[in-house]
XYZ file of C-alpha atoms in Angstrom:
502
model
C -10.354 -33.260 52.481
C -12.093 -31.846 49.423
C -10.112 -29.823 46.880
C -10.011 -26.170 47.758
C -12.378 -23.839 45.929
C -15.129 -21.357 46.170
C -18.149 -22.067 48.247
C -20.572 -22.483 45.427
C -21.525 -21.456 41.959
C -22.910 -18.109 41.048
C -26.461 -18.462 39.452
C -24.968 -17.208 36.050
C -22.415 -19.992 35.795
C -24.297 -22.797 37.494
C -23.724 -26.035 35.366
C -26.497 -28.557 34.557
C -25.713 -31.929 36.052
C -27.631 -35.173 35.517
C -27.712 -37.689 38.282
C -28.718 -41.084 37.029
C -30.136 -43.194 39.856
C -32.098 -42.200 42.949
C -30.618 -44.483 45.550
C -28.217 -43.637 48.451
C -25.316 -42.923 45.999
C -27.385 -40.714 43.712
C -29.113 -38.901 46.511
C -25.655 -38.068 48.126
C -24.301 -36.797 44.819
C -27.498 -34.800 43.969
C -27.577 -33.207 47.511
C -23.999 -32.068 47.341
C -24.222 -30.726 43.746
C -27.469 -28.812 44.471
C -26.142 -27.366 47.766
C -23.129 -26.029 45.907
C -25.600 -24.260 43.435
C -25.521 -26.769 40.426
C -28.665 -27.211 38.350
C -29.387 -30.849 39.167
C -31.826 -33.196 37.353
C -32.151 -36.587 39.069
C -33.347 -39.426 36.822
C -34.778 -42.530 38.473
C -36.533 -45.410 36.651
C -38.760 -46.266 39.516
C -41.605 -44.199 40.794
C -40.062 -43.552 44.070
C -36.616 -42.546 45.408
C -34.399 -44.828 47.601
C -33.128 -47.344 44.837
C -32.663 -50.767 46.611
C -34.058 -49.335 49.795
C -37.179 -47.853 48.201
C -40.735 -48.762 49.337
C -43.949 -48.969 47.712
C -47.581 -48.632 49.077
C -49.786 -51.803 49.249
C -53.275 -52.789 50.572
C -53.505 -55.893 52.761
C -56.146 -58.533 52.631
C -57.824 -57.016 55.861
C -58.020 -53.630 54.041
C -55.038 -52.060 55.885
C -52.552 -49.826 53.965
C -48.948 -50.871 54.226
C -45.548 -50.081 53.034
C -43.501 -52.790 51.396
C -39.798 -52.660 50.980
C -36.717 -54.926 51.117
C -36.950 -54.471 54.804
C -34.492 -54.577 57.474
C -31.113 -52.654 56.991
C -28.772 -51.851 59.892
C -27.748 -48.129 60.060
C -24.368 -48.663 61.845
C -22.936 -45.865 63.839
C -19.757 -46.000 61.670
C -21.739 -44.919 58.655
C -20.644 -41.365 59.194
C -21.222 -40.012 55.708
C -24.573 -41.735 55.164
C -25.617 -40.202 58.575
C -24.459 -36.905 57.389
C -26.740 -37.300 54.400
C -29.749 -38.037 56.508
C -28.860 -35.129 58.858
C -29.826 -32.718 56.001
C -33.423 -33.418 56.933
C -33.046 -34.790 60.391
C -30.366 -32.970 62.272
C -30.685 -34.984 65.386
C -31.369 -38.317 63.463
C -34.533 -38.491 65.515
C -36.015 -40.791 62.832
C -33.303 -43.517 63.519
C -34.017 -45.640 66.686
C -31.429 -47.821 68.392
C -31.816 -51.560 68.822
C -30.435 -52.671 72.094
C -28.498 -55.734 70.624
C -27.289 -57.519 67.595
C -28.078 -61.061 68.608
C -27.001 -64.190 66.626
C -28.316 -67.786 67.016
C -27.120 -70.887 65.576
C -29.347 -74.001 64.958
C -26.763 -76.010 67.100
C -27.899 -74.042 70.138
C -25.149 -71.473 70.428
C -26.264 -67.682 70.723
C -24.076 -64.597 70.660
C -24.635 -61.016 71.650
C -22.816 -57.740 71.055
C -24.718 -55.676 73.787
C -22.046 -56.407 76.361
C -19.008 -56.342 74.193
C -16.805 -53.255 74.874
C -16.651 -50.767 71.975
C -13.237 -49.449 72.507
C -10.508 -51.107 70.412
C -8.764 -53.408 71.125
C -11.040 -54.311 73.959
C -13.847 -54.768 71.370
C -12.252 -57.688 69.631
C -10.887 -59.216 72.921
C -14.265 -58.758 74.561
C -16.025 -60.328 71.742
C -13.749 -63.464 72.018
C -13.921 -63.556 75.824
C -17.663 -63.335 75.825
C -18.667 -65.482 72.881
C -19.589 -69.111 73.507
C -18.128 -69.872 70.081
C -14.643 -69.378 71.435
C -13.154 -71.782 74.170
C -9.679 -71.935 75.439
C -9.017 -75.133 73.383
C -10.201 -73.378 70.243
C -8.029 -70.281 70.941
C -4.950 -72.501 71.534
C -5.658 -74.262 68.212
C -5.666 -70.999 66.198
C -2.881 -69.958 63.824
C -1.947 -66.661 65.537
C 0.468 -65.727 62.778
C -2.237 -66.226 60.147
C -4.508 -64.191 62.195
C -2.113 -61.154 62.561
C -3.394 -59.302 59.507
C -6.726 -58.767 61.307
C -4.972 -56.582 63.756
C -3.742 -53.959 61.225
C -6.082 -53.667 58.269
C -4.895 -51.011 55.935
C -6.757 -49.595 52.932
C -5.986 -50.154 50.040
C -3.109 -52.576 51.117
C -5.630 -55.143 52.228
C -6.794 -55.676 48.793
C -3.285 -56.136 47.406
C -2.636 -58.758 50.002
C -6.040 -60.675 50.367
C -8.234 -60.047 47.330
C -6.816 -63.270 45.828
C -8.185 -65.396 48.680
C -11.769 -66.368 49.688
C -13.161 -65.316 52.999
C -13.693 -69.008 53.742
C -10.062 -69.872 52.870
C -8.715 -67.129 55.078
C -10.780 -68.234 58.041
C -9.704 -71.787 57.480
C -6.124 -70.801 57.358
C -6.498 -68.980 60.766
C -8.252 -72.124 62.065
C -11.173 -70.126 63.534
C -13.419 -72.245 65.481
C -16.026 -73.863 63.424
C -18.766 -72.377 65.582
C -17.302 -68.747 65.344
C -16.933 -69.196 61.705
C -20.602 -69.906 61.149
C -22.032 -67.824 63.902
C -20.207 -64.460 63.431
C -17.969 -64.277 60.458
C -20.468 -66.095 58.076
C -23.060 -63.371 58.997
C -20.539 -60.633 57.882
C -20.087 -62.511 54.620
C -23.725 -62.889 53.963
C -24.365 -59.174 54.661
C -22.759 -58.783 51.179
C -25.486 -61.162 49.947
C -22.587 -63.557 49.073
C -21.477 -67.123 49.833
C -18.221 -66.664 51.911
C -16.574 -69.216 49.579
C -16.846 -66.651 46.803
C -16.344 -63.489 48.727
C -12.966 -61.799 48.666
C -11.191 -62.127 51.983
C -10.134 -58.543 51.704
C -13.883 -57.545 52.187
C -14.110 -59.703 55.296
C -10.999 -58.213 56.929
C -12.274 -54.770 55.927
C -15.551 -55.460 57.829
C -13.551 -56.754 60.770
C -11.479 -53.509 60.916
C -14.597 -51.210 60.460
C -16.599 -52.766 63.272
C -13.996 -54.052 65.785
C -10.518 -52.419 65.554
C -11.000 -49.353 63.557
C -13.884 -47.682 65.358
C -15.359 -47.254 68.924
C -18.937 -47.629 67.856
C -19.016 -51.497 67.855
C -21.690 -53.552 66.323
C -24.742 -51.849 67.658
C -26.862 -50.098 65.195
C -29.926 -47.936 64.568
C -33.052 -48.502 62.271
C -35.597 -46.119 60.901
C -38.627 -45.693 63.121
C -40.930 -45.588 60.022
C -40.863 -47.212 56.628
C -37.913 -46.072 54.294
C -39.900 -43.712 52.059
C -41.444 -41.757 54.990
C -38.508 -41.686 57.181
C -35.804 -41.159 54.748
C -36.286 -40.551 51.124
C -39.372 -38.459 50.861
C -37.825 -35.696 53.141
C -34.632 -35.858 51.076
C -36.615 -35.561 47.841
C -38.335 -32.453 49.357
C -35.094 -31.030 50.330
C -33.609 -31.422 46.853
C -36.603 -29.691 45.332
C -36.209 -26.918 47.785
C -32.769 -26.447 46.565
C -34.018 -26.253 43.013
C -33.337 -29.728 41.819
C -35.641 -31.415 39.222
C -36.713 -34.968 40.138
C -37.760 -37.054 37.353
C -38.955 -40.492 38.891
C -40.488 -43.082 36.687
C -37.898 -41.992 34.001
C -35.477 -44.762 32.914
C -32.220 -43.521 31.214
C -31.384 -45.562 28.117
C -28.114 -43.941 27.084
C -25.405 -41.374 27.796
C -23.365 -39.797 25.221
C -20.269 -37.646 26.184
C -19.181 -34.855 23.791
C -15.590 -34.126 22.808
C -16.200 -30.465 23.250
C -17.510 -31.248 26.790
C -20.917 -31.990 28.148
C -23.219 -35.084 27.921
C -26.584 -36.080 26.506
C -28.897 -38.314 28.503
C -31.423 -40.228 26.611
C -34.751 -41.170 27.982
C -38.040 -42.612 26.549
C -39.126 -38.973 25.569
C -36.043 -36.920 24.660
C -32.372 -36.395 24.602
C -31.410 -34.029 27.402
C -28.274 -31.941 27.369
C -26.063 -31.545 30.603
C -22.650 -30.311 31.276
C -21.861 -33.370 33.311
C -23.282 -36.643 34.767
C -23.041 -38.881 37.743
C -24.066 -42.552 37.105
C -25.240 -44.003 40.378
C -26.578 -47.275 39.482
C -26.487 -50.990 40.593
C -24.199 -53.318 38.765
C -26.690 -54.683 36.354
C -28.218 -51.379 35.462
C -24.655 -49.854 34.986
C -23.604 -52.716 32.691
C -26.904 -52.248 30.641
C -26.474 -48.539 30.335
C -22.822 -48.673 29.309
C -23.526 -51.413 26.759
C -26.263 -49.096 25.251
C -23.995 -46.106 25.152
C -21.300 -46.829 22.563
C -19.515 -43.522 22.918
C -18.926 -43.922 26.684
C -15.425 -44.776 27.923
C -12.472 -46.595 26.491
C -12.533 -50.235 25.483
C -10.672 -51.527 28.672
C -12.893 -49.430 30.828
C -15.974 -50.811 29.125
C -14.570 -54.295 29.661
C -14.230 -53.821 33.326
C -17.809 -52.499 33.652
C -19.050 -55.594 31.725
C -17.090 -57.629 34.253
C -19.007 -56.366 37.250
C -20.868 -59.179 38.959
C -24.192 -59.217 40.584
C -24.699 -61.247 43.828
C -26.947 -64.197 43.783
C -30.724 -63.748 44.275
C -32.196 -63.176 47.730
C -35.678 -63.200 49.134
C -37.440 -60.931 51.726
C -40.752 -62.231 52.971
C -42.940 -60.088 55.184
C -45.801 -61.735 57.056
C -48.593 -60.146 58.772
C -49.641 -62.542 61.529
C -52.932 -62.811 63.505
C -51.133 -63.377 66.921
C -48.052 -61.906 68.452
C -44.643 -63.311 68.701
C -43.363 -63.671 72.246
C -42.695 -60.408 73.937
C -39.055 -61.215 74.578
C -38.273 -61.768 70.807
C -35.749 -59.093 69.628
C -36.417 -56.523 66.860
C -33.664 -58.259 64.813
C -32.017 -61.812 65.121
C -29.197 -63.003 62.885
C -29.526 -66.755 62.311
C -27.272 -69.478 60.947
C -27.737 -73.117 60.206
C -31.381 -72.762 59.597
C -31.412 -73.917 56.012
C -31.226 -70.640 54.278
C -32.824 -68.424 56.765
C -30.445 -65.435 57.392
C -32.349 -63.310 59.733
C -35.716 -62.619 61.284
C -37.127 -58.963 62.091
C -40.077 -58.184 64.259
C -41.079 -54.975 62.779
C -43.453 -53.692 65.439
C -40.467 -53.410 67.770
C -39.156 -50.457 65.874
C -41.370 -49.375 62.983
C -44.451 -47.179 63.701
C -46.498 -48.492 60.685
C -46.005 -52.104 61.842
C -46.549 -51.132 65.489
C -49.955 -49.712 64.700
C -51.093 -52.618 62.725
C -50.013 -55.166 65.446
C -51.674 -53.154 68.087
C -54.929 -52.837 66.181
C -54.892 -56.649 65.287
C -53.120 -58.098 68.210
C -50.748 -59.699 65.988
C -47.105 -59.294 64.698
C -45.416 -58.305 61.439
C -42.436 -60.461 60.861
C -39.818 -60.387 58.164
C -37.619 -63.267 56.910
C -34.459 -62.785 54.837
C -32.619 -65.301 52.788
C -29.398 -64.451 50.913
C -27.133 -65.959 48.417
C -29.774 -68.296 46.918
C -29.010 -70.823 44.329
C -29.716 -69.458 40.853
C -32.303 -72.217 40.015
C -34.044 -72.048 43.365
C -37.860 -71.951 43.107
C -39.279 -68.877 44.881
C -42.417 -70.721 46.178
C -40.300 -73.379 47.667
C -37.911 -70.852 49.305
C -40.882 -69.001 50.749
C -42.393 -72.110 52.252
C -39.055 -73.109 53.610
C -38.473 -69.705 55.411
C -41.961 -70.015 56.993
C -40.929 -73.485 58.271
C -37.799 -72.137 59.726
C -39.575 -69.292 61.433
C -41.659 -71.908 63.240
C -38.542 -73.659 64.360
C -36.950 -70.513 65.664
C -40.029 -68.987 67.189
C -42.241 -71.963 67.850
C -45.204 -69.705 68.919
C -45.591 -68.736 65.306
C -46.899 -72.158 64.421
C -50.309 -71.366 65.586
C -50.470 -68.055 63.819
C -52.487 -67.498 60.742
C -50.805 -65.410 58.059
C -53.254 -62.632 57.391
C -51.261 -61.426 54.405
C -47.829 -61.705 52.998
C -45.477 -59.779 50.614
C -42.423 -60.994 48.992
C -39.339 -59.339 47.281
C -37.231 -61.719 45.105
C -34.315 -59.734 43.754
C -30.815 -60.035 42.300
C -29.250 -56.530 42.032
C -26.655 -56.310 44.543
C -22.866 -56.098 43.837
C -20.710 -59.245 44.288
C -17.076 -59.024 45.262
C -15.617 -62.172 44.227
C -11.951 -63.309 44.737
C -9.507 -61.333 42.519
C -11.998 -58.726 41.424
C -10.812 -55.610 43.142
C -8.293 -54.470 40.448
C -11.035 -54.406 37.803
C -13.571 -52.673 39.804
C -14.412 -49.257 38.307
C -13.469 -46.041 40.293
C -15.449 -42.821 40.711
C -13.585 -41.058 37.957
C -14.065 -42.357 34.382
C -12.241 -41.749 31.103
C -14.475 -38.592 30.764
C -13.706 -35.884 33.229
C -17.494 -34.744 33.210
C -18.820 -38.348 34.000
C -18.339 -39.946 37.244
C -19.650 -43.149 39.032
C -21.140 -43.835 42.377
C -22.553 -46.805 44.256
C -21.579 -49.575 46.507
C -20.061 -51.583 43.700
C -17.649 -48.706 42.983
C -14.060 -49.056 44.148
C -13.163 -46.567 46.861
C -9.838 -46.705 48.708
C -11.384 -45.680 51.915
C -12.552 -48.054 54.709
C -16.272 -48.095 53.846
C -18.600 -50.864 52.861
C -22.376 -51.475 52.024
C -24.704 -48.380 52.376
C -21.737 -46.214 53.544
C -19.801 -47.042 50.475
C -22.818 -45.969 48.372
C -23.038 -42.621 50.238
C -19.249 -41.994 50.337
C -18.780 -42.661 46.585
C -21.824 -40.351 45.899
C -20.121 -37.526 47.716
C -16.890 -38.346 45.970
C -18.465 -38.372 42.532
C -19.978 -34.965 42.955
C -16.779 -33.708 44.610
C -14.789 -34.748 41.561
C -17.072 -32.731 39.224
C -17.076 -29.772 41.546
C -13.274 -29.760 41.763
C -13.102 -29.419 37.895
C -15.146 -26.290 38.252
C -13.164 -24.856 41.147
C -15.926 -25.344 43.703
C -15.227 -27.160 46.958
C -16.768 -30.556 47.746
C -17.387 -32.089 51.251
C -15.242 -33.256 54.081
C -15.719 -37.021 54.394
C -15.246 -39.053 57.635
C -14.238 -42.686 57.976
C -12.725 -44.944 60.486
C -8.912 -44.796 60.354
C -7.282 -46.245 57.135
C -5.129 -48.420 59.522
C -5.554 -50.071 62.953
C -6.025 -47.536 65.804
C -3.777 -49.282 68.281
C 0.048 -48.873 67.825
C 0.626 -52.122 69.709
C -1.726 -54.131 67.444
C -0.315 -52.447 64.326
C 3.138 -53.515 65.485
C 1.872 -57.201 65.900
C 0.039 -57.066 62.584
C 3.377 -56.000 60.955
C 4.901 -59.317 62.027
C 2.835 -61.077 59.342
C 4.958 -58.908 56.750
C 3.656 -59.158 53.285
C 2.733 -62.864 53.830
C -0.158 -63.865 51.539
C -2.416 -66.700 52.580
C -2.645 -69.715 50.280
């Protein structure tokens, strides 16, 4: 619950607040502050809003106009606060469309589906085990039930105290999960963090299990925008902010932030030093590290060391291909893959995105997107692109005969990494300066949220912390329960005591 206070600022006492970063976290912070009457200026270094989910216009070889982005993102139904942000301009979430399944496929021949898995805990987890071909009776008998008990009662922040010192892979090995299930399902979770599960903190894996299986009744089905990200999400939110009186300064990188002892901050851009009474820094890990390094008066020495210690996940590649013939009609809009030499998923965009559907209908083709996460630091982009196309041909053989009309690629390395043992050093929303807060999916938050939902939640929390200092109320936030929903399963989970896995 937010701190109590008045509903909004009076015009005469409305403070000027800088929000640095126009991704999900920055937009959430800016929206809440502007709704409460603050004078918001949002600084974004790119020309468009959306941060890592921004898009840009491009022209294809056939003359068609298209929007390129980092592509597929699942808007899970447990993303309550992100959905609340989107409802500002789309009350019924009509611009999100459901995909019927979350199918997974392993190169060894196994496949999994979440469409028929019950969504009510604990039947969600039991149903997944019962229906998944990755679990056989012999596999279940071979599991270490005691080691698996912590999955039944994940508590936040206790899960970090107990399991942040263990990798996701080590935890699964200690439980003796079947190898097939390890690769088919849990590795998909790990790689959704753009990370190798051997490096990822087991606490994050357990948190994901709680969010999607035992902490909520929405399951693992999700929605996707029915148009490219700018048109469906960010341009409407930008218009909304401007109607609230906010100033949007896109194409404006911030090079320094200087807090003042008497209160207030100065934000330095290419053209000027801009005075504000407070600031929200909503940046990816690399950008936050650079900004703090360039702002010598910001924070204490230990805090600056923690910011400098933030790590960025390995590079990833998104390749979008416009093909001159369609994939088979039964191919899903999204397919998670494992064991295909670096290919992590395939999307068929015309199944859900209007722009791609128009192109596919006009050209009797398909728009296909390939993702590869956690790539080796020295990997050659051209070689990875070629490998992904080869793997596409392996998974969807009908694409072998297709001509690539055009292609666009995004090679990036700007997502947060949550390595083993890092949780205690992750910065929180509050900083050593009461008028400077942080937001983003790299920011520590003692609520059961992850990925895009962590970005939205910390954005609202960062704005709420500033508002509370001025006696103005923030926003009610919703999450899955901070502990398991089932008393029986919590009791079983308690049998594990404070046991820490090796």
